[in-house]
Every structure is written in C-alpha cells, then in structure tokens.
Amino acid sequence: MNPLVIAILAVFAIAAALTIVRMVVGPSILDRAVASDVLLSMVLCVLGAEAVINQHTRTLPIMLIIAAIGVFGSIAVARFVARKEQDR
C-alpha cells in the first residue's frame, strides 16, 4: 500500500478519535450535533477516497445514505433545540 495513503488514513483516524471524544465530552447538544456531522463528513471523505483509489462506484449508494442521515439528523437536532428554547 502506498505510504501516502497510509498517512492520510492515519490522519483521518486521529481526527475521528478526537471527534468521538468531542461527542462524548461535549457540554451541549449542539456540540455533539456538530461533532456527529464532522464524523459523518469524514466517513464520506474516506469512502470517496477509497472509491477513487480503487476506481469503482460501489460505495456511492452508501455515501448518499450517510449524507441523507447527516442532513436529517441536523434538522432534527435544530428543531429540538428550537422547541427547547421556545419553551423557556
């Protein structure tokens, strides 16, 4: 395997670990929501890079589903926070 690919995967792994830490420790629900969006974006980037390196499109449906989950999750969190703020 190419050393550049290994280095890039190591950087993504470190970033994912730090993002998971933010999801666990995050003081508010918005911090956790942003961390989950970042984690989903990183997963999309890794899947896209893998598809480019191996020259296939098999992961495209998975990438679309992950992107849709991210969008709908962000909308759900935003609506939850808006209702919570409205109740105050």
mmCIF file of N, CA and C in Angstrom:
data_model
loop_
_atom_site.group_PDB
_atom_site.id
_atom_site.type_symbol
_atom_site.label_atom_id
_atom_site.label_comp_id
_atom_site.label_asym_id
_atom_site.label_seq_id
_atom_site.Cartn_x
_atom_site.Cartn_y
_atom_site.Cartn_z
ATOM 1 N N MET A 1 0.856 -1.181 0.000
ATOM 2 C CA MET A 1 0.000 0.000 0.000
ATOM 3 C C MET A 1 0.898 1.239 0.000
ATOM 4 N N ASN A 2 0.448 2.257 -0.656
ATOM 5 C CA ASN A 2 1.193 3.498 -0.789
ATOM 6 C C ASN A 2 1.356 4.173 0.582
ATOM 7 N N PRO A 3 2.569 4.658 0.921
ATOM 8 C CA PRO A 3 2.760 5.326 2.216
ATOM 9 C C PRO A 3 1.917 6.594 2.376
ATOM 10 N N LEU A 4 1.635 7.266 1.273
ATOM 11 C CA LEU A 4 0.788 8.452 1.338
ATOM 12 C C LEU A 4 -0.633 8.086 1.763
ATOM 13 N N VAL A 5 -1.147 6.995 1.243
ATOM 14 C CA VAL A 5 -2.493 6.537 1.611
ATOM 15 C C VAL A 5 -2.535 6.161 3.091
ATOM 16 N N ILE A 6 -1.500 5.505 3.561
ATOM 17 C CA ILE A 6 -1.438 5.130 4.971
ATOM 18 C C ILE A 6 -1.404 6.371 5.856
ATOM 19 N N ALA A 7 -0.631 7.380 5.453
ATOM 20 C CA ALA A 7 -0.559 8.622 6.226
ATOM 21 C C ALA A 7 -1.907 9.332 6.259
ATOM 22 N N ILE A 8 -2.586 9.373 5.124
ATOM 23 C CA ILE A 8 -3.899 10.026 5.067
ATOM 24 C C ILE A 8 -4.905 9.291 5.946
ATOM 25 N N LEU A 9 -4.888 7.958 5.903
ATOM 26 C CA LEU A 9 -5.800 7.184 6.753
ATOM 27 C C LEU A 9 -5.481 7.389 8.235
ATOM 28 N N ALA A 10 -4.204 7.528 8.562
ATOM 29 C CA ALA A 10 -3.832 7.782 9.955
ATOM 30 C C ALA A 10 -4.362 9.138 10.420
ATOM 31 N N VAL A 11 -4.274 10.141 9.550
ATOM 32 C CA VAL A 11 -4.796 11.466 9.901
ATOM 33 C C VAL A 11 -6.311 11.409 10.102
ATOM 34 N N PHE A 12 -7.004 10.706 9.218
ATOM 35 C CA PHE A 12 -8.451 10.562 9.376
ATOM 36 C C PHE A 12 -8.792 9.797 10.663
ATOM 37 N N ALA A 13 -8.008 8.788 11.009
ATOM 38 C CA ALA A 13 -8.268 8.021 12.224
ATOM 39 C C ALA A 13 -8.084 8.890 13.469
ATOM 40 N N ILE A 14 -7.044 9.703 13.488
ATOM 41 C CA ILE A 14 -6.821 10.598 14.626
ATOM 42 C C ILE A 14 -7.948 11.629 14.727
ATOM 43 N N ALA A 15 -8.330 12.190 13.589
ATOM 44 C CA ALA A 15 -9.421 13.173 13.589
ATOM 45 C C ALA A 15 -10.732 12.541 14.037
ATOM 46 N N ALA A 16 -10.996 11.309 13.613
ATOM 47 C CA ALA A 16 -12.219 10.624 14.035
ATOM 48 C C ALA A 16 -12.199 10.355 15.540
ATOM 49 N N ALA A 17 -11.052 9.973 16.072
ATOM 50 C CA ALA A 17 -10.953 9.729 17.514
ATOM 51 C C ALA A 17 -11.205 11.016 18.302
ATOM 52 N N LEU A 18 -10.630 12.126 17.846
ATOM 53 C CA LEU A 18 -10.866 13.403 18.525
ATOM 54 C C LEU A 18 -12.323 13.841 18.416
ATOM 55 N N THR A 19 -12.946 13.551 17.294
ATOM 56 C CA THR A 19 -14.352 13.896 17.113
ATOM 57 C C THR A 19 -15.238 13.066 18.043
ATOM 58 N N ILE A 20 -14.911 11.809 18.202
ATOM 59 C CA ILE A 20 -15.679 10.958 19.111
ATOM 60 C C ILE A 20 -15.525 11.441 20.548
ATOM 61 N N VAL A 21 -14.323 11.898 20.904
ATOM 62 C CA VAL A 21 -14.119 12.469 22.231
ATOM 63 C C VAL A 21 -15.025 13.678 22.424
ATOM 64 N N ARG A 22 -15.119 14.537 21.398
ATOM 65 C CA ARG A 22 -15.987 15.723 21.491
ATOM 66 C C ARG A 22 -17.445 15.305 21.612
ATOM 67 N N MET A 23 -17.836 14.226 20.949
ATOM 68 C CA MET A 23 -19.221 13.758 21.051
ATOM 69 C C MET A 23 -19.534 13.276 22.469
ATOM 70 N N VAL A 24 -18.568 12.661 23.115
ATOM 71 C CA VAL A 24 -18.793 12.138 24.462
ATOM 72 C C VAL A 24 -18.714 13.249 25.504
ATOM 73 N N VAL A 25 -17.735 14.144 25.365
ATOM 74 C CA VAL A 25 -17.471 15.153 26.382
ATOM 75 C C VAL A 25 -18.269 16.432 26.157
ATOM 76 N N GLY A 26 -18.693 16.676 24.932
ATOM 77 C CA GLY A 26 -19.330 17.939 24.572
ATOM 78 C C GLY A 26 -20.310 18.447 25.602
ATOM 79 N N PRO A 27 -20.154 19.709 26.021
ATOM 80 C CA PRO A 27 -21.020 20.205 27.096
ATOM 81 C C PRO A 27 -22.477 20.420 26.672
ATOM 82 N N SER A 28 -22.736 20.615 25.397
ATOM 83 C CA SER A 28 -24.121 20.858 24.984
ATOM 84 C C SER A 28 -24.498 19.920 23.842
ATOM 85 N N ILE A 29 -25.780 19.871 23.581
ATOM 86 C CA ILE A 29 -26.260 19.014 22.495
ATOM 87 C C ILE A 29 -25.801 19.544 21.134
ATOM 88 N N LEU A 30 -25.624 20.859 21.027
ATOM 89 C CA LEU A 30 -25.158 21.413 19.758
ATOM 90 C C LEU A 30 -23.720 21.010 19.474
ATOM 91 N N ASP A 31 -22.874 20.933 20.496
ATOM 92 C CA ASP A 31 -21.509 20.446 20.306
ATOM 93 C C ASP A 31 -21.511 19.001 19.821
ATOM 94 N N ARG A 32 -22.376 18.208 20.394
ATOM 95 C CA ARG A 32 -22.468 16.807 19.983
ATOM 96 C C ARG A 32 -23.005 16.692 18.555
ATOM 97 N N ALA A 33 -23.950 17.537 18.187
ATOM 98 C CA ALA A 33 -24.504 17.501 16.832
ATOM 99 C C ALA A 33 -23.454 17.903 15.797
ATOM 100 N N VAL A 34 -22.694 18.934 16.095
ATOM 101 C CA VAL A 34 -21.638 19.347 15.171
ATOM 102 C C VAL A 34 -20.583 18.261 15.055
ATOM 103 N N ALA A 35 -20.227 17.625 16.165
ATOM 104 C CA ALA A 35 -19.242 16.547 16.132
ATOM 105 C C ALA A 35 -19.749 15.366 15.307
ATOM 106 N N SER A 36 -21.027 15.055 15.416
ATOM 107 C CA SER A 36 -21.553 13.952 14.602
ATOM 108 C C SER A 36 -21.566 14.305 13.123
ATOM 109 N N ASP A 37 -21.844 15.555 12.793
ATOM 110 C CA ASP A 37 -21.775 15.990 11.395
ATOM 111 C C ASP A 37 -20.349 15.902 10.861
ATOM 112 N N VAL A 38 -19.387 16.296 11.678
ATOM 113 C CA VAL A 38 -17.985 16.211 11.272
ATOM 114 C C VAL A 38 -17.585 14.755 11.065
ATOM 115 N N LEU A 39 -18.022 13.878 11.954
ATOM 116 C CA LEU A 39 -17.691 12.460 11.826
ATOM 117 C C LEU A 39 -18.307 11.864 10.561
ATOM 118 N N LEU A 40 -19.545 12.213 10.267
ATOM 119 C CA LEU A 40 -20.173 11.733 9.040
ATOM 120 C C LEU A 40 -19.455 12.271 7.803
ATOM 121 N N SER A 41 -19.020 13.510 7.852
ATOM 122 C CA SER A 41 -18.274 14.083 6.730
ATOM 123 C C SER A 41 -16.951 13.369 6.521
ATOM 124 N N MET A 42 -16.301 13.024 7.617
ATOM 125 C CA MET A 42 -15.036 12.286 7.492
ATOM 126 C C MET A 42 -15.261 10.898 6.904
ATOM 127 N N VAL A 43 -16.335 10.246 7.318
ATOM 128 C CA VAL A 43 -16.650 8.931 6.761
ATOM 129 C C VAL A 43 -16.914 9.054 5.255
ATOM 130 N N LEU A 44 -17.637 10.088 4.860
ATOM 131 C CA LEU A 44 -17.885 10.313 3.436
ATOM 132 C C LEU A 44 -16.583 10.538 2.675
ATOM 133 N N CYS A 45 -15.689 11.303 3.248
ATOM 134 C CA CYS A 45 -14.397 11.561 2.592
ATOM 135 C C CYS A 45 -13.583 10.280 2.439
ATOM 136 N N VAL A 46 -13.566 9.456 3.473
ATOM 137 C CA VAL A 46 -12.813 8.201 3.402
ATOM 138 C C VAL A 46 -13.428 7.265 2.363
ATOM 139 N N LEU A 47 -14.742 7.163 2.340
ATOM 140 C CA LEU A 47 -15.398 6.311 1.338
ATOM 141 C C LEU A 47 -15.166 6.833 -0.076
ATOM 142 N N GLY A 48 -15.219 8.148 -0.240
ATOM 143 C CA GLY A 48 -14.953 8.732 -1.555
ATOM 144 C C GLY A 48 -13.522 8.513 -2.000
ATOM 145 N N ALA A 49 -12.586 8.670 -1.079
ATOM 146 C CA ALA A 49 -11.178 8.433 -1.420
ATOM 147 C C ALA A 49 -10.947 6.967 -1.767
ATOM 148 N N GLU A 50 -11.583 6.075 -1.029
ATOM 149 C CA GLU A 50 -11.440 4.646 -1.325
ATOM 150 C C GLU A 50 -12.004 4.323 -2.703
ATOM 151 N N ALA A 51 -13.117 4.932 -3.059
ATOM 152 C CA ALA A 51 -13.704 4.691 -4.381
ATOM 153 C C ALA A 51 -12.803 5.216 -5.492
ATOM 154 N N VAL A 52 -12.171 6.356 -5.264
ATOM 155 C CA VAL A 52 -11.269 6.905 -6.276
ATOM 156 C C VAL A 52 -10.015 6.057 -6.413
ATOM 157 N N ILE A 53 -9.454 5.636 -5.280
ATOM 158 C CA ILE A 53 -8.225 4.841 -5.317
ATOM 159 C C ILE A 53 -8.455 3.510 -6.014
ATOM 160 N N ASN A 54 -9.574 2.854 -5.709
ATOM 161 C CA ASN A 54 -9.865 1.545 -6.298
ATOM 162 C C ASN A 54 -10.669 1.635 -7.589
ATOM 163 N N GLN A 55 -11.017 2.815 -8.022
ATOM 164 C CA GLN A 55 -11.717 3.075 -9.289
ATOM 165 C C GLN A 55 -13.002 2.254 -9.433
ATOM 166 N N HIS A 56 -13.913 2.472 -8.485
ATOM 167 C CA HIS A 56 -15.228 1.841 -8.564
ATOM 168 C C HIS A 56 -16.277 2.790 -8.009
ATOM 169 N N THR A 57 -17.539 2.432 -8.201
ATOM 170 C CA THR A 57 -18.641 3.272 -7.721
ATOM 171 C C THR A 57 -19.578 2.495 -6.791
ATOM 172 N N ARG A 58 -19.105 1.406 -6.238
ATOM 173 C CA ARG A 58 -19.962 0.577 -5.384
ATOM 174 C C ARG A 58 -20.372 1.277 -4.100
ATOM 175 N N THR A 59 -19.567 2.204 -3.622
ATOM 176 C CA THR A 59 -19.878 2.857 -2.354
ATOM 177 C C THR A 59 -20.756 4.098 -2.513
ATOM 178 N N LEU A 60 -21.102 4.450 -3.725
ATOM 179 C CA LEU A 60 -21.918 5.648 -3.944
ATOM 180 C C LEU A 60 -23.274 5.597 -3.239
ATOM 181 N N PRO A 61 -24.036 4.497 -3.314
ATOM 182 C CA PRO A 61 -25.309 4.468 -2.576
ATOM 183 C C PRO A 61 -25.130 4.601 -1.066
ATOM 184 N N ILE A 62 -24.074 4.015 -0.528
ATOM 185 C CA ILE A 62 -23.801 4.134 0.901
ATOM 186 C C ILE A 62 -23.494 5.581 1.249
ATOM 187 N N MET A 63 -22.723 6.240 0.409
ATOM 188 C CA MET A 63 -22.378 7.637 0.647
ATOM 189 C C MET A 63 -23.625 8.525 0.613
ATOM 190 N N LEU A 64 -24.535 8.248 -0.302
ATOM 191 C CA LEU A 64 -25.777 9.030 -0.378
ATOM 192 C C LEU A 64 -26.641 8.829 0.861
ATOM 193 N N ILE A 65 -26.706 7.609 1.354
ATOM 194 C CA ILE A 65 -27.495 7.327 2.554
ATOM 195 C C ILE A 65 -26.878 8.025 3.769
ATOM 196 N N ILE A 66 -25.560 7.981 3.887
ATOM 197 C CA ILE A 66 -24.890 8.651 5.010
ATOM 198 C C ILE A 66 -25.116 10.161 4.941
ATOM 199 N N ALA A 67 -25.053 10.732 3.748
ATOM 200 C CA ALA A 67 -25.292 12.177 3.604
ATOM 201 C C ALA A 67 -26.723 12.534 3.996
ATOM 202 N N ALA A 68 -27.685 11.713 3.594
ATOM 203 C CA ALA A 68 -29.083 11.977 3.955
ATOM 204 C C ALA A 68 -29.292 11.864 5.460
ATOM 205 N N ILE A 69 -28.666 10.886 6.090
ATOM 206 C CA ILE A 69 -28.775 10.746 7.543
ATOM 207 C C ILE A 69 -28.208 11.979 8.235
ATOM 208 N N GLY A 70 -27.095 12.493 7.725
ATOM 209 C CA GLY A 70 -26.499 13.692 8.309
ATOM 210 C C GLY A 70 -27.405 14.903 8.204
ATOM 211 N N VAL A 71 -28.016 15.094 7.049
ATOM 212 C CA VAL A 71 -28.907 16.240 6.854
ATOM 213 C C VAL A 71 -30.135 16.125 7.740
ATOM 214 N N PHE A 72 -30.776 14.962 7.738
ATOM 215 C CA PHE A 72 -31.982 14.795 8.546
ATOM 216 C C PHE A 72 -31.673 14.849 10.036
ATOM 217 N N GLY A 73 -30.515 14.348 10.432
ATOM 218 C CA GLY A 73 -30.116 14.434 11.833
ATOM 219 C C GLY A 73 -29.904 15.867 12.273
ATOM 220 N N SER A 74 -29.268 16.663 11.422
ATOM 221 C CA SER A 74 -29.055 18.078 11.747
ATOM 222 C C SER A 74 -30.376 18.830 11.855
ATOM 223 N N ILE A 75 -31.298 18.530 10.963
ATOM 224 C CA ILE A 75 -32.613 19.175 11.011
ATOM 225 C C ILE A 75 -33.347 18.785 12.292
ATOM 226 N N ALA A 76 -33.271 17.515 12.662
ATOM 227 C CA ALA A 76 -33.955 17.062 13.879
ATOM 228 C C ALA A 76 -33.377 17.737 15.124
ATOM 229 N N VAL A 77 -32.055 17.851 15.197
ATOM 230 C CA VAL A 77 -31.436 18.499 16.354
ATOM 231 C C VAL A 77 -31.797 19.980 16.392
ATOM 232 N N ALA A 78 -31.790 20.632 15.238
ATOM 233 C CA ALA A 78 -32.141 22.056 15.186
ATOM 234 C C ALA A 78 -33.581 22.286 15.647
ATOM 235 N N ARG A 79 -34.489 21.425 15.226
ATOM 236 C CA ARG A 79 -35.878 21.574 15.659
ATOM 237 C C ARG A 79 -36.028 21.314 17.151
ATOM 238 N N PHE A 80 -35.288 20.333 17.669
ATOM 239 C CA PHE A 80 -35.335 20.029 19.098
ATOM 240 C C PHE A 80 -34.827 21.212 19.913
ATOM 241 N N VAL A 81 -33.718 21.792 19.503
ATOM 242 C CA VAL A 81 -33.146 22.929 20.240
ATOM 243 C C VAL A 81 -34.064 24.152 20.133
ATOM 244 N N ALA A 82 -34.667 24.350 18.969
ATOM 245 C CA ALA A 82 -35.568 25.496 18.791
ATOM 246 C C ALA A 82 -36.795 25.355 19.710
ATOM 247 N N ARG A 83 -37.338 24.178 19.818
ATOM 248 C CA ARG A 83 -38.501 23.967 20.706
ATOM 249 C C ARG A 83 -38.092 24.137 22.166
ATOM 250 N N LYS A 84 -36.907 23.668 22.498
ATOM 251 C CA LYS A 84 -36.437 23.803 23.876
ATOM 252 C C LYS A 84 -36.228 25.252 24.245
ATOM 253 N N GLU A 85 -35.695 26.045 23.326
ATOM 254 C CA GLU A 85 -35.503 27.484 23.554
ATOM 255 C C GLU A 85 -36.848 28.206 23.614
ATOM 256 N N GLN A 86 -37.804 27.744 22.824
ATOM 257 C CA GLN A 86 -39.117 28.380 22.792
ATOM 258 C C GLN A 86 -39.871 28.168 24.102
ATOM 259 N N ASP A 87 -39.647 27.005 24.730
ATOM 260 C CA ASP A 87 -40.311 26.697 25.992
ATOM 261 C C ASP A 87 -39.798 27.542 27.143
ATOM 262 N N ARG A 88 -38.594 28.046 27.033
ATOM 263 C CA ARG A 88 -38.031 28.865 28.106
ATOM 264 C C ARG A 88 -38.699 30.172 28.116
#
